[in-house]
mmCIF file of C-alpha atoms and ligand atoms in Angstrom:
data_model
loop_
_atom_site.group_PDB
_atom_site.id
_atom_site.type_symbol
_atom_site.label_atom_id
_atom_site.label_comp_id
_atom_site.label_asym_id
_atom_site.label_seq_id
_atom_site.Cartn_x
_atom_site.Cartn_y
_atom_site.Cartn_z
ATOM 1 C CA MET Z 1 -20.720 8.154 -13.902
ATOM 2 C CA LEU Z 2 -21.073 5.968 -10.789
ATOM 3 C CA VAL Z 3 -21.919 2.766 -12.615
ATOM 4 C CA GLU Z 4 -19.491 3.462 -15.488
ATOM 5 C CA ARG Z 5 -16.681 4.050 -13.016
ATOM 6 C CA PHE Z 6 -17.526 0.896 -11.103
ATOM 7 C CA LEU Z 7 -17.643 -1.226 -14.260
ATOM 8 C CA LYS Z 8 -14.313 0.239 -15.358
ATOM 9 C CA TYR Z 9 -12.692 -0.657 -12.002
ATOM 10 C CA VAL Z 10 -13.989 -4.222 -11.713
ATOM 11 C CA LYS Z 11 -12.527 -5.077 -15.105
ATOM 12 C CA ILE Z 12 -9.041 -4.434 -13.720
ATOM 13 C CA ASP Z 13 -7.677 -7.515 -11.950
ATOM 14 C CA THR Z 14 -6.353 -6.519 -8.506
ATOM 15 C CA GLN Z 15 -6.313 -9.817 -6.628
ATOM 16 C CA SER Z 16 -3.932 -9.694 -3.665
ATOM 17 C CA SER Z 17 -1.731 -12.587 -2.586
ATOM 18 C CA GLU Z 18 -0.903 -13.892 0.872
ATOM 19 C CA GLU Z 19 2.258 -15.560 -0.421
ATOM 20 C CA SER Z 20 3.820 -12.270 -1.413
ATOM 21 C CA THR Z 21 5.879 -10.221 1.051
ATOM 22 C CA THR Z 22 5.894 -6.989 -0.956
ATOM 23 C CA CYS Z 23 3.448 -4.105 -0.679
ATOM 24 C CA PRO Z 24 1.297 -4.059 -2.678
ATOM 25 C CA SER Z 25 1.366 -7.828 -2.619
ATOM 26 C CA THR Z 26 0.671 -7.925 -6.350
ATOM 27 C CA GLU Z 27 2.037 -5.464 -8.896
ATOM 28 C CA LYS Z 28 -1.287 -5.414 -10.771
ATOM 29 C CA GLN Z 29 -2.904 -3.404 -7.983
ATOM 30 C CA PHE Z 30 -0.971 -0.466 -9.462
ATOM 31 C CA ASP Z 31 -3.027 -0.902 -12.662
ATOM 32 C CA LEU Z 32 -6.112 0.221 -10.789
ATOM 33 C CA ALA Z 33 -4.211 2.716 -8.631
ATOM 34 C CA ASN Z 34 -3.012 4.552 -11.741
ATOM 35 C CA VAL Z 35 -6.551 4.768 -13.105
ATOM 36 C CA ILE Z 36 -7.813 6.111 -9.770
ATOM 37 C CA ILE Z 37 -5.080 8.767 -9.779
ATOM 38 C CA GLU Z 38 -6.253 9.916 -13.233
ATOM 39 C CA ASP Z 39 -9.865 9.976 -12.048
ATOM 40 C CA LEU Z 40 -8.957 12.009 -8.953
ATOM 41 C CA LYS Z 41 -7.206 14.523 -11.220
ATOM 42 C CA GLU Z 42 -10.175 14.679 -13.563
ATOM 43 C CA ILE Z 43 -12.527 15.323 -10.654
ATOM 44 C CA GLY Z 44 -10.259 18.145 -9.531
ATOM 45 C CA MET Z 45 -9.085 16.842 -6.149
ATOM 46 C CA SER Z 46 -6.069 18.443 -4.449
ATOM 47 C CA ASP Z 47 -2.869 16.978 -2.931
ATOM 48 C CA ILE Z 48 -3.221 13.766 -4.923
ATOM 49 C CA SER Z 49 -0.470 11.349 -3.942
ATOM 50 C CA MET Z 50 0.486 7.727 -4.248
ATOM 51 C CA ASP Z 51 3.408 6.331 -2.270
ATOM 52 C CA GLU Z 52 5.694 3.482 -3.355
ATOM 53 C CA ASN Z 53 3.454 0.961 -1.585
ATOM 54 C CA GLY Z 54 0.388 1.961 -3.599
ATOM 55 C CA TYR Z 55 -1.421 3.975 -0.924
ATOM 56 C CA ILE Z 56 -3.420 6.766 -2.531
ATOM 57 C CA MET Z 57 -4.508 9.917 -0.732
ATOM 58 C CA ALA Z 58 -6.244 13.074 -1.918
ATOM 59 C CA THR Z 59 -7.993 16.109 -0.495
ATOM 60 C CA LEU Z 60 -11.219 17.922 -1.200
ATOM 61 C CA PRO Z 61 -10.580 21.376 0.255
ATOM 62 C CA SER Z 62 -13.094 22.984 2.571
ATOM 63 C CA ASN Z 63 -15.485 25.525 1.036
ATOM 64 C CA ILE Z 64 -16.759 26.905 4.311
ATOM 65 C CA ASP Z 65 -15.332 29.886 6.188
ATOM 66 C CA ARG Z 66 -15.267 28.332 9.647
ATOM 67 C CA GLU Z 67 -13.500 25.489 11.438
ATOM 68 C CA VAL Z 68 -15.037 22.139 10.585
ATOM 69 C CA PRO Z 69 -13.469 18.761 11.453
ATOM 70 C CA THR Z 70 -11.529 17.040 8.663
ATOM 71 C CA ILE Z 71 -13.015 13.644 7.936
ATOM 72 C CA GLY Z 72 -11.937 10.854 5.627
ATOM 73 C CA PHE Z 73 -13.315 8.006 3.511
ATOM 74 C CA ILE Z 74 -11.352 4.851 2.815
ATOM 75 C CA ALA Z 75 -11.740 1.877 0.493
ATOM 76 C CA HIS Z 76 -9.433 -0.893 -0.668
ATOM 77 C CA MET Z 77 -8.282 -1.665 -4.175
ATOM 78 C CA ASP Z 78 -7.522 -5.382 -3.946
ATOM 79 C CA THR Z 79 -9.911 -8.309 -4.317
ATOM 80 C CA ALA Z 80 -9.913 -11.530 -2.310
ATOM 81 C CA PRO Z 81 -7.314 -14.242 -3.055
ATOM 82 C CA ASP Z 82 -10.079 -16.872 -2.570
ATOM 83 C CA TYR Z 83 -11.650 -16.342 -5.966
ATOM 84 C CA SER Z 84 -10.549 -15.196 -9.413
ATOM 85 C CA GLY Z 85 -10.877 -11.506 -10.208
ATOM 86 C CA LYS Z 86 -9.420 -11.837 -13.710
ATOM 87 C CA ASP Z 87 -11.499 -11.035 -16.799
ATOM 88 C CA VAL Z 88 -14.489 -9.934 -14.771
ATOM 89 C CA LYS Z 89 -17.429 -9.534 -17.143
ATOM 90 C CA PRO Z 90 -20.071 -7.619 -15.229
ATOM 91 C CA ARG Z 91 -23.638 -7.530 -16.485
ATOM 92 C CA ILE Z 92 -26.532 -5.328 -15.423
ATOM 93 C CA VAL Z 93 -29.835 -7.093 -14.882
ATOM 94 C CA GLU Z 94 -32.261 -4.225 -15.322
ATOM 95 C CA ASN Z 95 -35.595 -4.184 -13.533
ATOM 96 C CA TYR Z 96 -34.874 -7.498 -11.788
ATOM 97 C CA ASP Z 97 -38.007 -9.682 -11.704
ATOM 98 C CA GLY Z 98 -37.336 -11.345 -8.336
ATOM 99 C CA GLY Z 99 -36.575 -14.750 -9.803
ATOM 100 C CA GLU Z 100 -33.530 -16.781 -10.759
ATOM 101 C CA ILE Z 101 -30.692 -15.127 -12.651
ATOM 102 C CA VAL Z 102 -28.776 -17.280 -15.122
ATOM 103 C CA LEU Z 103 -25.229 -16.028 -14.712
ATOM 104 C CA ASN Z 104 -23.671 -18.397 -17.211
ATOM 105 C CA GLU Z 105 -25.731 -20.553 -19.471
ATOM 106 C CA GLY Z 106 -22.828 -22.634 -20.804
ATOM 107 C CA GLN Z 107 -21.529 -23.449 -17.347
ATOM 108 C CA ASN Z 108 -25.025 -23.673 -15.874
ATOM 109 C CA VAL Z 109 -24.348 -21.131 -13.130
ATOM 110 C CA VAL Z 110 -27.638 -19.882 -11.733
ATOM 111 C CA MET Z 111 -28.171 -17.483 -8.857
ATOM 112 C CA SER Z 112 -31.432 -18.179 -7.108
ATOM 113 C CA PRO Z 113 -33.433 -16.423 -4.386
ATOM 114 C CA VAL Z 114 -33.888 -19.899 -2.869
ATOM 115 C CA ASP Z 115 -30.188 -19.821 -1.955
ATOM 116 C CA PHE Z 116 -29.982 -16.056 -1.508
ATOM 117 C CA PRO Z 117 -33.350 -14.834 -0.176
ATOM 118 C CA GLU Z 118 -32.090 -11.218 0.115
ATOM 119 C CA MET Z 119 -32.302 -11.022 -3.688
ATOM 120 C CA LYS Z 120 -36.051 -10.616 -3.268
ATOM 121 C CA ASN Z 121 -35.481 -7.244 -1.562
ATOM 122 C CA TYR Z 122 -34.282 -5.867 -4.881
ATOM 123 C CA LYS Z 123 -37.185 -6.742 -7.144
ATOM 124 C CA GLY Z 124 -37.589 -3.949 -9.690
ATOM 125 C CA GLN Z 125 -34.035 -2.707 -9.142
ATOM 126 C CA ASP Z 126 -30.969 -3.034 -11.359
ATOM 127 C CA LEU Z 127 -28.514 -5.679 -10.216
ATOM 128 C CA ILE Z 128 -24.901 -5.818 -11.345
ATOM 129 C CA VAL Z 129 -23.879 -9.484 -11.488
ATOM 130 C CA THR Z 130 -20.959 -11.619 -12.712
ATOM 131 C CA ASP Z 131 -20.798 -14.042 -15.638
ATOM 132 C CA GLY Z 132 -20.496 -16.859 -13.098
ATOM 133 C CA MET Z 133 -16.757 -17.348 -13.649
ATOM 134 C CA THR Z 134 -15.214 -14.716 -11.359
ATOM 135 C CA LEU Z 135 -16.066 -12.636 -8.337
ATOM 136 C CA LEU Z 136 -17.496 -9.191 -9.099
ATOM 137 C CA GLY Z 137 -15.208 -7.017 -6.993
ATOM 138 C CA ALA Z 138 -17.936 -4.825 -5.492
ATOM 139 C CA ASP Z 139 -15.806 -5.574 -2.431
ATOM 140 C CA ASN Z 140 -14.404 -2.987 -2.528
ATOM 141 C CA LYS Z 141 -14.432 -1.286 -5.924
ATOM 142 C CA ALA Z 142 -18.011 -0.224 -5.222
ATOM 143 C CA GLY Z 143 -16.621 1.664 -2.213
ATOM 144 C CA ILE Z 144 -14.004 3.393 -4.381
ATOM 145 C CA ALA Z 145 -16.557 4.346 -7.045
ATOM 146 C CA GLU Z 146 -19.029 5.600 -4.400
ATOM 147 C CA ILE Z 147 -16.434 7.757 -2.639
ATOM 148 C CA LEU Z 148 -15.289 9.266 -5.942
ATOM 149 C CA GLU Z 149 -18.873 9.900 -7.039
ATOM 150 C CA ALA Z 150 -19.538 11.698 -3.739
ATOM 151 C CA VAL Z 151 -16.526 14.010 -3.981
ATOM 152 C CA ASP Z 152 -17.211 14.566 -7.697
ATOM 153 C CA TYR Z 153 -20.721 15.664 -6.746
ATOM 154 C CA LEU Z 154 -19.388 18.091 -4.150
ATOM 155 C CA VAL Z 155 -16.879 19.597 -6.588
ATOM 156 C CA LYS Z 156 -19.719 20.155 -9.066
ATOM 157 C CA HIS Z 157 -22.058 21.548 -6.404
ATOM 158 C CA PRO Z 158 -20.124 24.280 -4.573
ATOM 159 C CA GLU Z 159 -23.385 25.450 -3.022
ATOM 160 C CA VAL Z 160 -23.213 22.394 -0.747
ATOM 161 C CA LYS Z 161 -21.014 23.536 2.116
ATOM 162 C CA HIS Z 162 -18.459 21.149 3.582
ATOM 163 C CA GLY Z 163 -15.228 20.964 5.530
ATOM 164 C CA GLU Z 164 -11.995 19.395 4.342
ATOM 165 C CA VAL Z 165 -12.506 15.826 3.136
ATOM 166 C CA LYS Z 166 -9.744 13.258 2.721
ATOM 167 C CA VAL Z 167 -9.994 10.138 0.600
ATOM 168 C CA GLY Z 168 -7.680 7.147 0.935
ATOM 169 C CA PHE Z 169 -7.358 3.978 -1.137
ATOM 170 C CA THR Z 170 -5.306 1.095 0.192
ATOM 171 C CA PRO Z 171 -3.836 -2.114 -1.207
ATOM 172 C CA ASP Z 172 -3.980 -5.578 0.378
ATOM 173 C CA GLU Z 173 -6.967 -5.306 2.718
ATOM 174 C CA GLU Z 174 -8.079 -8.824 1.870
ATOM 175 C CA ILE Z 175 -4.842 -10.269 3.204
ATOM 176 C CA GLY Z 176 -5.102 -8.223 6.388
ATOM 177 C CA ARG Z 177 -2.353 -5.737 5.541
ATOM 178 C CA GLY Z 178 -4.298 -2.718 4.327
ATOM 179 C CA ALA Z 179 -3.663 -0.684 7.444
ATOM 180 C CA ASN Z 180 -0.001 -1.711 7.846
ATOM 181 C CA LEU Z 181 1.587 1.138 5.935
ATOM 182 C CA PHE Z 182 -1.268 3.646 6.128
ATOM 183 C CA ASP Z 183 0.189 7.005 7.115
ATOM 184 C CA VAL Z 184 -2.438 8.256 9.573
ATOM 185 C CA GLU Z 185 -0.559 11.470 10.245
ATOM 186 C CA LYS Z 186 -0.247 12.344 6.560
ATOM 187 C CA PHE Z 187 -3.931 11.518 6.020
ATOM 188 C CA GLY Z 188 -4.694 14.182 8.602
ATOM 189 C CA ALA Z 189 -8.327 13.395 9.370
ATOM 190 C CA LYS Z 190 -9.975 13.441 12.793
ATOM 191 C CA CYS Z 191 -11.919 10.305 11.924
ATOM 192 C CA ALA Z 192 -12.767 8.312 8.817
ATOM 193 C CA TYR Z 193 -15.227 5.780 7.450
ATOM 194 C CA THR Z 194 -14.374 2.697 5.473
ATOM 195 C CA ILE Z 195 -16.969 2.212 2.734
ATOM 196 C CA ASP Z 196 -16.550 -1.546 2.764
ATOM 197 C CA GLY Z 197 -19.751 -2.988 4.229
ATOM 198 C CA GLY Z 198 -22.372 -5.174 2.600
ATOM 199 C CA GLU Z 199 -26.072 -4.595 2.170
ATOM 200 C CA ILE Z 200 -27.724 -1.190 2.176
ATOM 201 C CA GLY Z 201 -27.951 0.236 5.704
ATOM 202 C CA GLU Z 202 -24.980 -1.557 7.240
ATOM 203 C CA LEU Z 203 -23.138 0.503 9.818
ATOM 204 C CA GLU Z 204 -20.516 -1.161 11.937
ATOM 205 C CA TYR Z 205 -18.296 -0.007 14.763
ATOM 206 C CA GLU Z 206 -17.713 -3.231 16.668
ATOM 207 C CA ASN Z 207 -15.568 -6.154 15.622
ATOM 208 C CA PHE Z 208 -13.861 -9.090 17.254
ATOM 209 C CA ASN Z 209 -10.823 -9.070 19.482
ATOM 210 C CA ALA Z 210 -8.598 -11.627 17.831
ATOM 211 C CA ALA Z 211 -5.652 -13.814 18.720
ATOM 212 C CA THR Z 212 -3.811 -16.758 17.188
ATOM 213 C CA VAL Z 213 -2.581 -19.609 19.377
ATOM 214 C CA ASN Z 214 0.280 -21.772 18.125
ATOM 215 C CA VAL Z 215 0.563 -25.045 20.018
ATOM 216 C CA LYS Z 216 3.602 -27.336 19.835
ATOM 217 C CA ILE Z 217 3.361 -30.678 21.611
ATOM 218 C CA ASN Z 218 6.442 -32.735 22.275
ATOM 219 C CA GLY Z 219 5.837 -36.446 22.617
ATOM 220 C CA ARG Z 220 8.136 -39.426 22.939
ATOM 221 C CA ASN Z 221 8.064 -42.079 20.246
ATOM 222 C CA ILE Z 222 9.171 -45.590 21.016
ATOM 223 C CA HIS Z 223 8.521 -49.011 19.469
ATOM 224 C CA PRO Z 224 4.928 -49.817 20.418
ATOM 225 C CA GLY Z 225 5.962 -53.311 21.533
ATOM 226 C CA THR Z 226 8.096 -51.868 24.320
ATOM 227 C CA ALA Z 227 6.183 -48.635 24.879
ATOM 228 C CA LYS Z 228 4.666 -49.355 28.271
ATOM 229 C CA ASN Z 229 5.230 -46.386 30.621
ATOM 230 C CA LYS Z 230 7.539 -44.787 28.082
ATOM 231 C CA MET Z 231 5.561 -43.594 25.068
ATOM 232 C CA ILE Z 232 4.049 -40.128 25.107
ATOM 233 C CA ASN Z 233 1.731 -39.696 22.119
ATOM 234 C CA SER Z 234 1.689 -36.007 21.248
ATOM 235 C CA THR Z 235 -1.318 -36.319 18.941
ATOM 236 C CA LEU Z 236 -3.440 -37.749 21.730
ATOM 237 C CA ILE Z 237 -2.335 -34.919 24.029
ATOM 238 C CA GLY Z 238 -3.474 -32.506 21.327
ATOM 239 C CA MET Z 239 -6.857 -34.179 21.290
ATOM 240 C CA GLU Z 240 -7.007 -33.949 25.063
ATOM 241 C CA LEU Z 241 -6.225 -30.239 24.878
ATOM 242 C CA ASN Z 242 -9.012 -29.721 22.384
ATOM 243 C CA GLU Z 243 -11.454 -31.617 24.573
ATOM 244 C CA MET Z 244 -10.826 -29.162 27.389
ATOM 245 C CA LEU Z 245 -12.189 -26.306 25.276
ATOM 246 C CA PRO Z 246 -15.934 -25.644 25.398
ATOM 247 C CA VAL Z 247 -17.760 -27.434 22.583
ATOM 248 C CA ASP Z 248 -20.447 -24.768 22.328
ATOM 249 C CA GLN Z 249 -17.832 -22.069 21.692
ATOM 250 C CA ARG Z 250 -17.055 -23.057 18.137
ATOM 251 C CA PRO Z 251 -17.872 -20.959 15.039
ATOM 252 C CA GLU Z 252 -20.493 -23.461 13.912
ATOM 253 C CA HIS Z 253 -22.394 -22.948 17.171
ATOM 254 C CA THR Z 254 -22.017 -19.201 17.655
ATOM 255 C CA GLU Z 255 -23.478 -15.954 16.290
ATOM 256 C CA LYS Z 256 -23.886 -12.248 17.111
ATOM 257 C CA TYR Z 257 -21.794 -11.431 20.182
ATOM 258 C CA GLU Z 258 -20.751 -15.018 20.903
ATOM 259 C CA GLY Z 259 -17.015 -15.638 20.663
ATOM 260 C CA PHE Z 260 -15.245 -18.861 19.766
ATOM 261 C CA PHE Z 261 -12.172 -21.058 19.591
ATOM 262 C CA LEU Z 262 -11.446 -22.441 16.141
ATOM 263 C CA LEU Z 263 -8.954 -25.226 15.555
ATOM 264 C CA ILE Z 264 -7.678 -24.129 12.142
ATOM 265 C CA SER Z 265 -5.151 -26.886 11.613
ATOM 266 C CA MET Z 266 -3.621 -29.858 13.329
ATOM 267 C CA SER Z 267 -0.827 -32.088 12.119
ATOM 268 C CA GLY Z 268 1.339 -34.511 13.920
ATOM 269 C CA SER Z 269 2.580 -37.925 14.790
ATOM 270 C CA VAL Z 270 3.516 -39.620 18.047
ATOM 271 C CA GLU Z 271 6.660 -37.538 18.453
ATOM 272 C CA ASN Z 272 5.485 -34.034 17.543
ATOM 273 C CA THR Z 273 2.178 -32.348 16.987
ATOM 274 C CA SER Z 274 1.356 -28.790 16.069
ATOM 275 C CA MET Z 275 -2.009 -27.107 16.272
ATOM 276 C CA VAL Z 276 -3.186 -23.626 15.382
ATOM 277 C CA TYR Z 277 -6.234 -22.026 16.974
ATOM 278 C CA ILE Z 278 -7.812 -18.668 16.474
ATOM 279 C CA VAL Z 279 -9.640 -17.117 19.416
ATOM 280 C CA ARG Z 280 -12.322 -14.467 18.926
ATOM 281 C CA ASP Z 281 -14.573 -12.433 21.197
ATOM 282 C CA HIS Z 282 -16.102 -8.949 21.026
ATOM 283 C CA ASP Z 283 -15.889 -8.568 24.795
ATOM 284 C CA LYS Z 284 -12.474 -7.650 26.140
ATOM 285 C CA ASP Z 285 -12.856 -9.630 29.401
ATOM 286 C CA LYS Z 286 -14.308 -12.694 27.717
ATOM 287 C CA PHE Z 287 -11.479 -12.512 25.198
ATOM 288 C CA ALA Z 288 -8.929 -12.486 28.038
ATOM 289 C CA ASP Z 289 -10.781 -15.391 29.716
ATOM 290 C CA LYS Z 290 -10.638 -17.424 26.532
ATOM 291 C CA LYS Z 291 -6.898 -16.951 26.195
ATOM 292 C CA GLN Z 292 -6.504 -17.840 29.877
ATOM 293 C CA LEU Z 293 -8.573 -20.999 29.464
ATOM 294 C CA ILE Z 294 -6.370 -22.382 26.716
ATOM 295 C CA ALA Z 295 -3.244 -21.407 28.702
ATOM 296 C CA ASP Z 296 -4.638 -23.183 31.785
ATOM 297 C CA ALA Z 297 -5.375 -26.286 29.731
ATOM 298 C CA ALA Z 298 -1.756 -26.338 28.535
ATOM 299 C CA GLU Z 299 -0.516 -25.904 32.078
ATOM 300 C CA TYR Z 300 -2.646 -28.810 33.274
ATOM 301 C CA LEU Z 301 -1.224 -31.029 30.524
ATOM 302 C CA ASN Z 302 2.306 -30.009 31.434
ATOM 303 C CA LYS Z 303 1.631 -31.076 35.029
ATOM 304 C CA LYS Z 304 0.219 -34.361 33.819
ATOM 305 C CA PHE Z 305 2.849 -35.236 31.188
ATOM 306 C CA GLY Z 306 5.881 -33.238 32.329
ATOM 307 C CA ALA Z 307 7.109 -29.677 31.892
ATOM 308 C CA GLY Z 308 7.734 -28.663 28.300
ATOM 309 C CA THR Z 309 5.268 -31.128 26.818
ATOM 310 C CA VAL Z 310 2.899 -28.434 25.604
ATOM 311 C CA ASP Z 311 4.354 -25.213 24.341
ATOM 312 C CA LEU Z 312 1.871 -22.392 23.738
ATOM 313 C CA GLU Z 313 2.359 -19.119 21.932
ATOM 314 C CA ILE Z 314 -0.531 -16.643 21.977
ATOM 315 C CA THR Z 315 -0.326 -13.659 19.621
ATOM 316 C CA ASP Z 316 -2.945 -10.899 19.510
ATOM 317 C CA SER Z 317 -3.980 -10.025 15.946
ATOM 318 C CA TYR Z 318 -6.373 -7.101 16.310
ATOM 319 C CA PHE Z 319 -8.817 -5.595 18.788
ATOM 320 C CA ASN Z 320 -12.421 -4.464 18.872
ATOM 321 C CA MET Z 321 -12.594 -0.903 17.554
ATOM 322 C CA ARG Z 322 -15.543 -0.219 19.867
ATOM 323 C CA GLU Z 323 -13.096 0.820 22.580
ATOM 324 C CA LYS Z 324 -11.704 3.540 20.304
ATOM 325 C CA ILE Z 325 -15.071 4.553 18.843
ATOM 326 C CA GLU Z 326 -17.029 4.910 22.073
ATOM 327 C CA PRO Z 327 -15.164 8.049 23.216
ATOM 328 C CA VAL Z 328 -16.143 9.646 19.868
ATOM 329 C CA MET Z 329 -19.530 8.002 19.531
ATOM 330 C CA GLU Z 330 -20.880 11.061 17.682
ATOM 331 C CA ILE Z 331 -19.151 9.802 14.521
ATOM 332 C CA VAL Z 332 -21.457 6.757 14.562
ATOM 333 C CA GLU Z 333 -24.439 8.955 15.429
ATOM 334 C CA ILE Z 334 -23.715 11.220 12.459
ATOM 335 C CA ALA Z 335 -23.544 8.233 10.109
ATOM 336 C CA LYS Z 336 -26.782 6.851 11.519
ATOM 337 C CA LYS Z 337 -28.561 10.195 11.235
ATOM 338 C CA SER Z 338 -27.240 10.710 7.698
ATOM 339 C CA MET Z 339 -28.625 7.347 6.610
ATOM 340 C CA GLU Z 340 -32.014 8.153 8.049
ATOM 341 C CA GLU Z 341 -32.027 11.551 6.341
ATOM 342 C CA VAL Z 342 -31.571 9.949 2.927
ATOM 343 C CA GLY Z 343 -34.186 7.286 3.626
ATOM 344 C CA VAL Z 344 -31.919 4.372 4.523
ATOM 345 C CA THR Z 345 -32.684 2.283 7.608
ATOM 346 C CA PRO Z 346 -29.447 1.759 9.548
ATOM 347 C CA ILE Z 347 -28.561 -1.864 10.288
ATOM 348 C CA ILE Z 348 -26.110 -1.703 13.167
ATOM 349 C CA LYS Z 349 -24.517 -4.995 14.044
ATOM 350 C CA PRO Z 350 -21.184 -6.290 15.312
ATOM 351 C CA ILE Z 351 -18.739 -7.521 12.688
ATOM 352 C CA ARG Z 352 -17.761 -11.143 13.248
ATOM 353 C CA GLY Z 353 -14.296 -10.477 11.937
ATOM 354 C CA GLY Z 354 -11.887 -7.589 11.681
ATOM 355 C CA THR Z 355 -11.555 -4.623 9.369
ATOM 356 C CA ASP Z 356 -8.811 -2.284 8.351
ATOM 357 C CA GLY Z 357 -10.896 0.323 10.114
ATOM 358 C CA ALA Z 358 -10.381 -1.534 13.387
ATOM 359 C CA ARG Z 359 -6.634 -1.462 12.919
ATOM 360 C CA LEU Z 360 -6.739 2.214 11.890
ATOM 361 C CA SER Z 361 -8.843 3.007 14.956
ATOM 362 C CA TYR Z 362 -5.979 1.728 17.114
ATOM 363 C CA MET Z 363 -3.512 3.716 15.008
ATOM 364 C CA GLY Z 364 -5.311 6.912 16.014
ATOM 365 C CA LEU Z 365 -7.916 7.193 13.251
ATOM 366 C CA PRO Z 366 -11.359 6.138 14.559
ATOM 367 C CA CYS Z 367 -12.940 4.413 11.595
ATOM 368 C CA PRO Z 368 -16.432 2.826 11.515
ATOM 369 C CA ASN Z 369 -17.641 0.969 8.437
ATOM 370 C CA ILE Z 370 -20.501 1.946 6.098
ATOM 371 C CA PHE Z 371 -22.260 -0.180 3.465
ATOM 372 C CA THR Z 372 -21.326 -0.374 -0.206
ATOM 373 C CA GLY Z 373 -24.587 -2.150 -1.051
ATOM 374 C CA GLY Z 374 -23.002 -5.412 -2.231
ATOM 375 C CA HIS Z 375 -23.866 -9.021 -1.395
ATOM 376 C CA ASN Z 376 -22.108 -12.422 -1.453
ATOM 377 C CA PHE Z 377 -18.564 -11.033 -1.438
ATOM 378 C CA HIS Z 378 -15.587 -13.174 -2.470
ATOM 379 C CA GLY Z 379 -17.375 -15.421 -4.943
ATOM 380 C CA LYS Z 380 -19.163 -15.768 -8.259
ATOM 381 C CA PHE Z 381 -22.560 -14.928 -6.721
ATOM 382 C CA GLU Z 382 -21.398 -11.478 -5.717
ATOM 383 C CA TYR Z 383 -23.841 -8.791 -6.870
ATOM 384 C CA ILE Z 384 -24.733 -5.201 -6.123
ATOM 385 C CA PRO Z 385 -27.917 -3.234 -6.795
ATOM 386 C CA VAL Z 386 -27.281 0.088 -8.561
ATOM 387 C CA GLN Z 387 -29.893 1.719 -6.306
ATOM 388 C CA SER Z 388 -27.930 0.692 -3.182
ATOM 389 C CA MET Z 389 -24.758 2.173 -4.661
ATOM 390 C CA LYS Z 390 -26.556 5.458 -5.256
ATOM 391 C CA LYS Z 391 -27.757 5.470 -1.650
ATOM 392 C CA SER Z 392 -24.214 4.890 -0.456
ATOM 393 C CA VAL Z 393 -23.139 8.001 -2.377
ATOM 394 C CA GLU Z 394 -26.000 9.978 -0.826
ATOM 395 C CA VAL Z 395 -24.985 8.797 2.640
ATOM 396 C CA ILE Z 396 -21.365 9.861 2.081
ATOM 397 C CA VAL Z 397 -22.443 13.323 0.898
ATOM 398 C CA LYS Z 398 -24.867 13.656 3.814
ATOM 399 C CA VAL Z 399 -22.228 12.621 6.364
ATOM 400 C CA ILE Z 400 -19.875 15.271 4.961
ATOM 401 C CA GLU Z 401 -22.642 17.892 5.150
ATOM 402 C CA ASN Z 402 -23.589 16.897 8.677
ATOM 403 C CA TYR Z 403 -20.075 17.584 9.950
ATOM 404 C CA THR Z 404 -20.695 21.267 9.263
ATOM 405 C CA LYS Z 405 -23.665 21.315 11.633
HETATM 406 ZN ZN1 ZN C 1 -13.672 -5.397 1.587
#
């Protein structure tokens, strides 16, 4: 059922859209939501609900006669706006030989272990790939299929004892809005796991602290022939601002726990210039220092060129969930132990980005992230080994079991 369900879901286009202001951002996400509702009913879940914004929740009632914490599993229904998710034609490469995979002969799209060396790890396994024209949508339809497979298993195996389990499926994660309208109170879990990670073994509970910095620079344009001591060139001030930021703290020079400043866009002329930066750091103090550094640079320029020359607006976007997970670190320990018990080696590493789980953690629902098994998300080279998906299901079931111990 796992693979069939997954293949059924990826064929439904659910691409979200940043341009839209509605929730879900695209009406077509309801196409998948309605199918999921039917599947939840068929499995025999309780309290199945979908609100007007497309958030789905359902309950697997406890089958144990003592108090056990209620836990939840969450996945998102949308696919990334960056790449087409329409007419996805998944194909299963059985018993993969470790070599190149021709995704599309006509278009000459070939996926090669030279470009993607991790492919070699799956020799002899069954890989689900695209036809080279769309993304696959394992991000995050694999997560949905895995969660449903796990609860389906538990319904069919009442001898496996478990507490109350909640499942939640959200729209618009890929445009950063998946947590916005998530009703944490209604969900009613003590903690949850997003099943939205990549390769088998991934377990994540740390992500960036994130802020956006909007810079407006006011210059003074004047005919260059008579500009002496009068012209203030806002674009050059913008360049000066950028030069005051550390060169080694740019995304192209950083990894692991190293944070960065990224100049996302800059446009301007002599009179006015605007710049947008994003600032990222896992460490709370270093994050604060980074924001201070850019503020200090602006202040220096205002002293040099006159008050009001550089106008800075710093807005926090999200924070590292680690702060909210550490007080309940056992939820990470249980996930880690569960992986080991089903023969999966945990790969614990900080996320160099944010997740809906991070936002939910700050909304009162601590929410680490567990692997789906997929690779190369958001593009035509996306693929997922069936064996990794099965392990994800085993991990989910084991986590649920381990909460009774
Ligand atoms: Zn995702």
